[in-house]
Amino acid sequence: MRVVADIPNPHVKITLHSYNGKYILKLEKANLEQIYKIEETEVMGDEGAKALIDEEFIEAVVNRFVEMRDAFVSTVRRNG
């Protein structure tokens, strides 16, 4: 897997990889991560993949991280 870019963002760590005909978009916050796989044919090169990362997408990702954290905290409280 080849790292294409580390994309600066104040809310999450974003790394774009290329592997086996796909772009792998990895977003991390604390101990959680989200991964999106994008066929290389769906975007116009590295810049096309980077262009998918707009403010609306980042807002949805951050909200999903909050939901993920809340779900995990809830299960730890119930079962821990």
PDB file of N, CA and C in Angstrom:
ATOM      1  N   MET A   1       0.851  -1.169   0.000  1.00  0.00           N
ATOM      2  CA  MET A   1       0.000   0.000   0.000  1.00  0.00           C
ATOM      3  C   MET A   1       0.897   1.233   0.000  1.00  0.00           C
ATOM      4  N   ARG A   2       0.615   2.142  -0.885  1.00  0.00           N
ATOM      5  CA  ARG A   2       1.430   3.353  -1.043  1.00  0.00           C
ATOM      6  C   ARG A   2       0.684   4.544  -0.464  1.00  0.00           C
ATOM      7  N   VAL A   3       1.343   5.323   0.379  1.00  0.00           N
ATOM      8  CA  VAL A   3       0.756   6.551   0.891  1.00  0.00           C
ATOM      9  C   VAL A   3       0.827   7.601  -0.210  1.00  0.00           C
ATOM     10  N   VAL A   4      -0.339   8.111  -0.590  1.00  0.00           N
ATOM     11  CA  VAL A   4      -0.418   9.149  -1.614  1.00  0.00           C
ATOM     12  C   VAL A   4      -0.265  10.516  -0.974  1.00  0.00           C
ATOM     13  N   ALA A   5      -0.957  10.715   0.159  1.00  0.00           N
ATOM     14  CA  ALA A   5      -0.913  12.025   0.809  1.00  0.00           C
ATOM     15  C   ALA A   5      -1.403  11.939   2.242  1.00  0.00           C
ATOM     16  N   ASP A   6      -0.808  12.772   3.080  1.00  0.00           N
ATOM     17  CA  ASP A   6      -1.361  13.079   4.388  1.00  0.00           C
ATOM     18  C   ASP A   6      -2.057  14.418   4.206  1.00  0.00           C
ATOM     19  N   ILE A   7      -3.349  14.445   4.476  1.00  0.00           N
ATOM     20  CA  ILE A   7      -4.152  15.633   4.191  1.00  0.00           C
ATOM     21  C   ILE A   7      -4.433  16.354   5.505  1.00  0.00           C
ATOM     22  N   PRO A   8      -3.934  17.571   5.651  1.00  0.00           N
ATOM     23  CA  PRO A   8      -4.120  18.294   6.909  1.00  0.00           C
ATOM     24  C   PRO A   8      -5.592  18.598   7.176  1.00  0.00           C
ATOM     25  N   ASN A   9      -5.995  18.402   8.425  1.00  0.00           N
ATOM     26  CA  ASN A   9      -7.342  18.746   8.855  1.00  0.00           C
ATOM     27  C   ASN A   9      -7.300  18.922  10.364  1.00  0.00           C
ATOM     28  N   PRO A  10      -7.936  19.964  10.893  1.00  0.00           N
ATOM     29  CA  PRO A  10      -7.880  20.203  12.338  1.00  0.00           C
ATOM     30  C   PRO A  10      -8.713  19.223  13.163  1.00  0.00           C
ATOM     31  N   HIS A  11      -9.621  18.487  12.544  1.00  0.00           N
ATOM     32  CA  HIS A  11     -10.556  17.628  13.275  1.00  0.00           C
ATOM     33  C   HIS A  11     -10.180  16.148  13.260  1.00  0.00           C
ATOM     34  N   VAL A  12      -9.594  15.686  12.182  1.00  0.00           N
ATOM     35  CA  VAL A  12      -9.264  14.270  12.038  1.00  0.00           C
ATOM     36  C   VAL A  12      -7.948  14.121  11.285  1.00  0.00           C
ATOM     37  N   LYS A  13      -7.291  12.985  11.495  1.00  0.00           N
ATOM     38  CA  LYS A  13      -6.094  12.662  10.713  1.00  0.00           C
ATOM     39  C   LYS A  13      -6.578  11.978   9.442  1.00  0.00           C
ATOM     40  N   ILE A  14      -6.138  12.467   8.296  1.00  0.00           N
ATOM     41  CA  ILE A  14      -6.575  11.931   7.013  1.00  0.00           C
ATOM     42  C   ILE A  14      -5.357  11.450   6.229  1.00  0.00           C
ATOM     43  N   THR A  15      -5.406  10.186   5.797  1.00  0.00           N
ATOM     44  CA  THR A  15      -4.350   9.632   4.954  1.00  0.00           C
ATOM     45  C   THR A  15      -4.999   9.014   3.725  1.00  0.00           C
ATOM     46  N   LEU A  16      -4.467   9.347   2.564  1.00  0.00           N
ATOM     47  CA  LEU A  16      -4.930   8.768   1.309  1.00  0.00           C
ATOM     48  C   LEU A  16      -3.877   7.771   0.834  1.00  0.00           C
ATOM     49  N   HIS A  17      -4.298   6.525   0.617  1.00  0.00           N
ATOM     50  CA  HIS A  17      -3.420   5.462   0.142  1.00  0.00           C
ATOM     51  C   HIS A  17      -3.873   5.020  -1.247  1.00  0.00           C
ATOM     52  N   SER A  18      -2.990   4.358  -1.951  1.00  0.00           N
ATOM     53  CA  SER A  18      -3.328   3.710  -3.210  1.00  0.00           C
ATOM     54  C   SER A  18      -2.923   2.250  -3.098  1.00  0.00           C
ATOM     55  N   TYR A  19      -3.860   1.360  -3.478  1.00  0.00           N
ATOM     56  CA  TYR A  19      -3.573  -0.062  -3.359  1.00  0.00           C
ATOM     57  C   TYR A  19      -4.487  -0.872  -4.265  1.00  0.00           C
ATOM     58  N   ASN A  20      -3.898  -1.654  -5.129  1.00  0.00           N
ATOM     59  CA  ASN A  20      -4.635  -2.642  -5.901  1.00  0.00           C
ATOM     60  C   ASN A  20      -5.816  -2.053  -6.682  1.00  0.00           C
ATOM     61  N   GLY A  21      -5.572  -0.928  -7.353  1.00  0.00           N
ATOM     62  CA  GLY A  21      -6.612  -0.309  -8.171  1.00  0.00           C
ATOM     63  C   GLY A  21      -7.637   0.499  -7.402  1.00  0.00           C
ATOM     64  N   LYS A  22      -7.352   0.764  -6.131  1.00  0.00           N
ATOM     65  CA  LYS A  22      -8.280   1.534  -5.301  1.00  0.00           C
ATOM     66  C   LYS A  22      -7.521   2.611  -4.531  1.00  0.00           C
ATOM     67  N   TYR A  23      -8.240   3.680  -4.249  1.00  0.00           N
ATOM     68  CA  TYR A  23      -7.770   4.637  -3.264  1.00  0.00           C
ATOM     69  C   TYR A  23      -8.391   4.223  -1.941  1.00  0.00           C
ATOM     70  N   ILE A  24      -7.600   4.265  -0.896  1.00  0.00           N
ATOM     71  CA  ILE A  24      -8.069   3.962   0.453  1.00  0.00           C
ATOM     72  C   ILE A  24      -7.975   5.266   1.233  1.00  0.00           C
ATOM     73  N   LEU A  25      -9.121   5.781   1.635  1.00  0.00           N
ATOM     74  CA  LEU A  25      -9.189   7.019   2.403  1.00  0.00           C
ATOM     75  C   LEU A  25      -9.384   6.640   3.864  1.00  0.00           C
ATOM     76  N   LYS A  26      -8.371   6.917   4.682  1.00  0.00           N
ATOM     77  CA  LYS A  26      -8.394   6.533   6.093  1.00  0.00           C
ATOM     78  C   LYS A  26      -8.483   7.788   6.946  1.00  0.00           C
ATOM     79  N   LEU A  27      -9.514   7.834   7.794  1.00  0.00           N
ATOM     80  CA  LEU A  27      -9.720   8.967   8.689  1.00  0.00           C
ATOM     81  C   LEU A  27      -9.656   8.451  10.124  1.00  0.00           C
ATOM     82  N   GLU A  28      -8.895   9.130  10.971  1.00  0.00           N
ATOM     83  CA  GLU A  28      -8.689   8.673  12.344  1.00  0.00           C
ATOM     84  C   GLU A  28      -8.963   9.799  13.330  1.00  0.00           C
ATOM     85  N   LYS A  29      -9.556   9.407  14.455  1.00  0.00           N
ATOM     86  CA  LYS A  29      -9.750  10.332  15.575  1.00  0.00           C
ATOM     87  C   LYS A  29      -9.658   9.498  16.845  1.00  0.00           C
ATOM     88  N   ALA A  30      -8.695   9.834  17.681  1.00  0.00           N
ATOM     89  CA  ALA A  30      -8.430   9.081  18.914  1.00  0.00           C
ATOM     90  C   ALA A  30      -8.217   7.611  18.559  1.00  0.00           C
ATOM     91  N   ASN A  31      -8.974   6.704  19.168  1.00  0.00           N
ATOM     92  CA  ASN A  31      -8.791   5.274  18.908  1.00  0.00           C
ATOM     93  C   ASN A  31      -9.798   4.725  17.908  1.00  0.00           C
ATOM     94  N   LEU A  32     -10.397   5.586  17.117  1.00  0.00           N
ATOM     95  CA  LEU A  32     -11.392   5.176  16.123  1.00  0.00           C
ATOM     96  C   LEU A  32     -10.881   5.496  14.718  1.00  0.00           C
ATOM     97  N   GLU A  33     -11.360   4.726  13.746  1.00  0.00           N
ATOM     98  CA  GLU A  33     -11.010   5.039  12.354  1.00  0.00           C
ATOM     99  C   GLU A  33     -12.164   4.678  11.434  1.00  0.00           C
ATOM    100  N   GLN A  34     -12.211   5.388  10.324  1.00  0.00           N
ATOM    101  CA  GLN A  34     -13.155   5.121   9.250  1.00  0.00           C
ATOM    102  C   GLN A  34     -12.334   4.953   7.976  1.00  0.00           C
ATOM    103  N   ILE A  35     -12.719   3.967   7.164  1.00  0.00           N
ATOM    104  CA  ILE A  35     -11.999   3.710   5.922  1.00  0.00           C
ATOM    105  C   ILE A  35     -13.008   3.671   4.772  1.00  0.00           C
ATOM    106  N   TYR A  36     -12.664   4.367   3.715  1.00  0.00           N
ATOM    107  CA  TYR A  36     -13.479   4.394   2.504  1.00  0.00           C
ATOM    108  C   TYR A  36     -12.615   3.911   1.358  1.00  0.00           C
ATOM    109  N   LYS A  37     -13.148   2.983   0.572  1.00  0.00           N
ATOM    110  CA  LYS A  37     -12.436   2.454  -0.593  1.00  0.00           C
ATOM    111  C   LYS A  37     -13.089   3.011  -1.845  1.00  0.00           C
ATOM    112  N   ILE A  38     -12.263   3.581  -2.709  1.00  0.00           N
ATOM    113  CA  ILE A  38     -12.742   4.248  -3.920  1.00  0.00           C
ATOM    114  C   ILE A  38     -12.024   3.635  -5.115  1.00  0.00           C
ATOM    115  N   GLU A  39     -12.775   3.131  -6.054  1.00  0.00           N
ATOM    116  CA  GLU A  39     -12.159   2.614  -7.281  1.00  0.00           C
ATOM    117  C   GLU A  39     -11.409   3.751  -7.981  1.00  0.00           C
ATOM    118  N   GLU A  40     -10.204   3.475  -8.440  1.00  0.00           N
ATOM    119  CA  GLU A  40      -9.421   4.502  -9.136  1.00  0.00           C
ATOM    120  C   GLU A  40     -10.142   5.033 -10.367  1.00  0.00           C
ATOM    121  N   THR A  41     -10.990   4.214 -10.959  1.00  0.00           N
ATOM    122  CA  THR A  41     -11.722   4.644 -12.157  1.00  0.00           C
ATOM    123  C   THR A  41     -12.869   5.601 -11.830  1.00  0.00           C
ATOM    124  N   GLU A  42     -13.223   5.746 -10.536  1.00  0.00           N
ATOM    125  CA  GLU A  42     -14.321   6.629 -10.137  1.00  0.00           C
ATOM    126  C   GLU A  42     -13.890   8.084  -9.977  1.00  0.00           C
ATOM    127  N   VAL A  43     -12.590   8.332  -9.900  1.00  0.00           N
ATOM    128  CA  VAL A  43     -12.081   9.691  -9.716  1.00  0.00           C
ATOM    129  C   VAL A  43     -10.968   9.959 -10.717  1.00  0.00           C
ATOM    130  N   MET A  44     -10.651  11.220 -10.879  1.00  0.00           N
ATOM    131  CA  MET A  44      -9.599  11.620 -11.813  1.00  0.00           C
ATOM    132  C   MET A  44      -8.269  11.755 -11.067  1.00  0.00           C
ATOM    133  N   GLY A  45      -7.633  10.624 -10.802  1.00  0.00           N
ATOM    134  CA  GLY A  45      -6.310  10.628 -10.187  1.00  0.00           C
ATOM    135  C   GLY A  45      -6.318  11.038  -8.724  1.00  0.00           C
ATOM    136  N   ASP A  46      -5.108  11.278  -8.213  1.00  0.00           N
ATOM    137  CA  ASP A  46      -4.931  11.640  -6.809  1.00  0.00           C
ATOM    138  C   ASP A  46      -5.731  12.883  -6.447  1.00  0.00           C
ATOM    139  N   GLU A  47      -5.685  13.875  -7.312  1.00  0.00           N
ATOM    140  CA  GLU A  47      -6.387  15.132  -7.027  1.00  0.00           C
ATOM    141  C   GLU A  47      -7.898  14.925  -6.994  1.00  0.00           C
ATOM    142  N   GLY A  48      -8.409  14.051  -7.829  1.00  0.00           N
ATOM    143  CA  GLY A  48      -9.839  13.746  -7.823  1.00  0.00           C
ATOM    144  C   GLY A  48     -10.259  13.077  -6.523  1.00  0.00           C
ATOM    145  N   ALA A  49      -9.404  12.202  -6.010  1.00  0.00           N
ATOM    146  CA  ALA A  49      -9.689  11.545  -4.727  1.00  0.00           C
ATOM    147  C   ALA A  49      -9.654  12.571  -3.600  1.00  0.00           C
ATOM    148  N   LYS A  50      -8.679  13.459  -3.615  1.00  0.00           N
ATOM    149  CA  LYS A  50      -8.580  14.492  -2.581  1.00  0.00           C
ATOM    150  C   LYS A  50      -9.778  15.437  -2.619  1.00  0.00           C
ATOM    151  N   ALA A  51     -10.300  15.697  -3.814  1.00  0.00           N
ATOM    152  CA  ALA A  51     -11.424  16.632  -3.961  1.00  0.00           C
ATOM    153  C   ALA A  51     -12.694  16.123  -3.279  1.00  0.00           C
ATOM    154  N   LEU A  52     -12.782  14.825  -3.023  1.00  0.00           N
ATOM    155  CA  LEU A  52     -13.957  14.279  -2.342  1.00  0.00           C
ATOM    156  C   LEU A  52     -14.041  14.739  -0.886  1.00  0.00           C
ATOM    157  N   ILE A  53     -12.933  15.198  -0.351  1.00  0.00           N
ATOM    158  CA  ILE A  53     -12.856  15.553   1.062  1.00  0.00           C
ATOM    159  C   ILE A  53     -13.237  17.020   1.230  1.00  0.00           C
ATOM    160  N   ASP A  54     -14.541  17.286   1.176  1.00  0.00           N
ATOM    161  CA  ASP A  54     -15.021  18.652   1.361  1.00  0.00           C
ATOM    162  C   ASP A  54     -15.567  18.831   2.779  1.00  0.00           C
ATOM    163  N   GLU A  55     -15.989  20.040   3.102  1.00  0.00           N
ATOM    164  CA  GLU A  55     -16.449  20.355   4.455  1.00  0.00           C
ATOM    165  C   GLU A  55     -17.658  19.518   4.864  1.00  0.00           C
ATOM    166  N   GLU A  56     -18.583  19.300   3.951  1.00  0.00           N
ATOM    167  CA  GLU A  56     -19.779  18.509   4.256  1.00  0.00           C
ATOM    168  C   GLU A  56     -19.398  17.062   4.604  1.00  0.00           C
ATOM    169  N   PHE A  57     -18.446  16.504   3.855  1.00  0.00           N
ATOM    170  CA  PHE A  57     -17.980  15.151   4.137  1.00  0.00           C
ATOM    171  C   PHE A  57     -17.305  15.083   5.508  1.00  0.00           C
ATOM    172  N   ILE A  58     -16.436  16.051   5.804  1.00  0.00           N
ATOM    173  CA  ILE A  58     -15.736  16.066   7.088  1.00  0.00           C
ATOM    174  C   ILE A  58     -16.740  16.200   8.233  1.00  0.00           C
ATOM    175  N   GLU A  59     -17.749  17.030   8.071  1.00  0.00           N
ATOM    176  CA  GLU A  59     -18.775  17.177   9.112  1.00  0.00           C
ATOM    177  C   GLU A  59     -19.476  15.843   9.366  1.00  0.00           C
ATOM    178  N   ALA A  60     -19.825  15.121   8.306  1.00  0.00           N
ATOM    179  CA  ALA A  60     -20.468  13.816   8.455  1.00  0.00           C
ATOM    180  C   ALA A  60     -19.528  12.818   9.133  1.00  0.00           C
ATOM    181  N   VAL A  61     -18.256  12.847   8.773  1.00  0.00           N
ATOM    182  CA  VAL A  61     -17.262  11.948   9.372  1.00  0.00           C
ATOM    183  C   VAL A  61     -17.125  12.233  10.866  1.00  0.00           C
ATOM    184  N   VAL A  62     -17.021  13.498  11.238  1.00  0.00           N
ATOM    185  CA  VAL A  62     -16.879  13.864  12.651  1.00  0.00           C
ATOM    186  C   VAL A  62     -18.125  13.428  13.424  1.00  0.00           C
ATOM    187  N   ASN A  63     -19.309  13.646  12.866  1.00  0.00           N
ATOM    188  CA  ASN A  63     -20.547  13.210  13.519  1.00  0.00           C
ATOM    189  C   ASN A  63     -20.563  11.696  13.702  1.00  0.00           C
ATOM    190  N   ARG A  64     -20.088  10.976  12.703  1.00  0.00           N
ATOM    191  CA  ARG A  64     -20.031   9.512  12.791  1.00  0.00           C
ATOM    192  C   ARG A  64     -19.055   9.074  13.874  1.00  0.00           C
ATOM    193  N   PHE A  65     -17.939   9.784  14.016  1.00  0.00           N
ATOM    194  CA  PHE A  65     -17.002   9.466  15.093  1.00  0.00           C
ATOM    195  C   PHE A  65     -17.668   9.649  16.462  1.00  0.00           C
ATOM    196  N   VAL A  66     -18.461  10.694  16.614  1.00  0.00           N
ATOM    197  CA  VAL A  66     -19.178  10.919  17.875  1.00  0.00           C
ATOM    198  C   VAL A  66     -20.125   9.748  18.142  1.00  0.00           C
ATOM    199  N   GLU A  67     -20.857   9.325  17.112  1.00  0.00           N
ATOM    200  CA  GLU A  67     -21.772   8.186  17.254  1.00  0.00           C
ATOM    201  C   GLU A  67     -21.008   6.910  17.600  1.00  0.00           C
ATOM    202  N   MET A  68     -19.875   6.695  16.961  1.00  0.00           N
ATOM    203  CA  MET A  68     -19.063   5.510  17.234  1.00  0.00           C
ATOM    204  C   MET A  68     -18.578   5.512  18.681  1.00  0.00           C
ATOM    205  N   ARG A  69     -18.076   6.654  19.129  1.00  0.00           N
ATOM    206  CA  ARG A  69     -17.590   6.762  20.503  1.00  0.00           C
ATOM    207  C   ARG A  69     -18.725   6.516  21.496  1.00  0.00           C
ATOM    208  N   ASP A  70     -19.891   7.133  21.250  1.00  0.00           N
ATOM    209  CA  ASP A  70     -21.032   6.963  22.147  1.00  0.00           C
ATOM    210  C   ASP A  70     -21.478   5.508  22.215  1.00  0.00           C
ATOM    211  N   ALA A  71     -21.509   4.832  21.075  1.00  0.00           N
ATOM    212  CA  ALA A  71     -21.905   3.420  21.048  1.00  0.00           C
ATOM    213  C   ALA A  71     -20.912   2.571  21.834  1.00  0.00           C
ATOM    214  N   PHE A  72     -19.638   2.862  21.703  1.00  0.00           N
ATOM    215  CA  PHE A  72     -18.632   2.082  22.413  1.00  0.00           C
ATOM    216  C   PHE A  72     -18.701   2.329  23.919  1.00  0.00           C
ATOM    217  N   VAL A  73     -18.818   3.588  24.306  1.00  0.00           N
ATOM    218  CA  VAL A  73     -18.926   3.925  25.735  1.00  0.00           C
ATOM    219  C   VAL A  73     -20.152   3.242  26.335  1.00  0.00           C
ATOM    220  N   SER A  74     -21.259   3.239  25.612  1.00  0.00           N
ATOM    221  CA  SER A  74     -22.482   2.599  26.098  1.00  0.00           C
ATOM    222  C   SER A  74     -22.292   1.102  26.303  1.00  0.00           C
ATOM    223  N   THR A  75     -21.659   0.425  25.363  1.00  0.00           N
ATOM    224  CA  THR A  75     -21.472  -1.011  25.510  1.00  0.00           C
ATOM    225  C   THR A  75     -20.494  -1.333  26.636  1.00  0.00           C
ATOM    226  N   VAL A  76     -19.473  -0.494  26.823  1.00  0.00           N
ATOM    227  CA  VAL A  76     -18.548  -0.715  27.944  1.00  0.00           C
ATOM    228  C   VAL A  76     -19.290  -0.561  29.266  1.00  0.00           C
ATOM    229  N   ARG A  77     -20.139   0.427  29.365  1.00  0.00           N
ATOM    230  CA  ARG A  77     -20.904   0.626  30.608  1.00  0.00           C
ATOM    231  C   ARG A  77     -21.856  -0.542  30.883  1.00  0.00           C
ATOM    232  N   ARG A  78     -22.470  -1.063  29.829  1.00  0.00           N
ATOM    233  CA  ARG A  78     -23.401  -2.189  29.989  1.00  0.00           C
ATOM    234  C   ARG A  78     -22.699  -3.493  30.306  1.00  0.00           C
ATOM    235  N   ASN A  79     -21.535  -3.661  29.705  1.00  0.00           N
ATOM    236  CA  ASN A  79     -20.888  -4.982  29.741  1.00  0.00           C
ATOM    237  C   ASN A  79     -19.534  -5.007  30.428  1.00  0.00           C
ATOM    238  N   GLY A  80     -19.052  -3.836  30.817  1.00  0.00           N
ATOM    239  CA  GLY A  80     -17.700  -3.767  31.353  1.00  0.00           C
ATOM    240  C   GLY A  80     -17.582  -4.017  32.756  1.00  0.00           C
TER     241      GLY A  80
END
